[in-house]
Steps between C-alpha positions, in 0.01 A plus 500: 500500500754229446839555672642156430442239219614161428527371148575148397701463169309754279658726244819667592353826314195478716681462830741791413206741419313376815811563712458872410186516694526261793759273666517161312635160579551304200513125539611279238700168440739699291558810715540827332823701558374861487577814700176692554442682828154346566565149354627204699549194300497133675535155365213289559253255350122569430451145646666594834505854558701664778207621693290410795141412437272813473784726512502687157251798455560581139605230260526449118603199269468622144538253219709241703282221628411368164878391461544329851564125460571501132894498547555798273684690784670199665219407723400153532215358280164515685157505323360678795731782512248770443276361767767465743612864421148625585500306827833676603396840411168449680697384802715798543245763416385696825143514606354804311817485268478537113629263244538608128546207287513456142560214241405404144136368495257352248427160393717293724827331365872446525743667275786256507738617772429890468161544687163395581189673389229464787139536502438833713222287697772265596721768653224640685449129637871487568472800728176379667595633842537864375227735350511619146472863517547574122565304179628694210670380200690553164293337230628305192470841314733668739225694660506574883162460658441588859249274674481275208248239457665178593329322206712711254828378668369131531437508113835668411792334323775695680383774727631644831305479817571765755364388837469710806442292812473596858520262806211564724451430875346162573 
């Protein structure tokens, strides 16, 4: 059972609901001002999280990393924003810890300053030091598929990849 969870920049609605079942620390460059009993909001960047290496047991980052480095939220331009985000999330994840990560997937491209669409295979490569436990997705037709064939996501226009990674002992 998860008794403490850290989320980096995900939807405020998701964070509010999650705080009903466990203690949540929400880290974002634009800290949320909310008063919920089990929610602690902190200012921080996905590129430099305020945690020691291997210290976070349960971690999520949902539909955030595709925006990093595009300047949309006042961050500096950096074409490697998503890659650097993956590196930082991997750094703080504890041994045997779980990372829940999502972003748009399909044929890779940049949509002006809004977001990137990544190949799901590239995302798995970005998290090369973690084990992929499950890949699910929401298809172009808005159908949720658990344990989806990666090829379906690779050939998509604008799907959502839902990745569950774990950091295994070395």
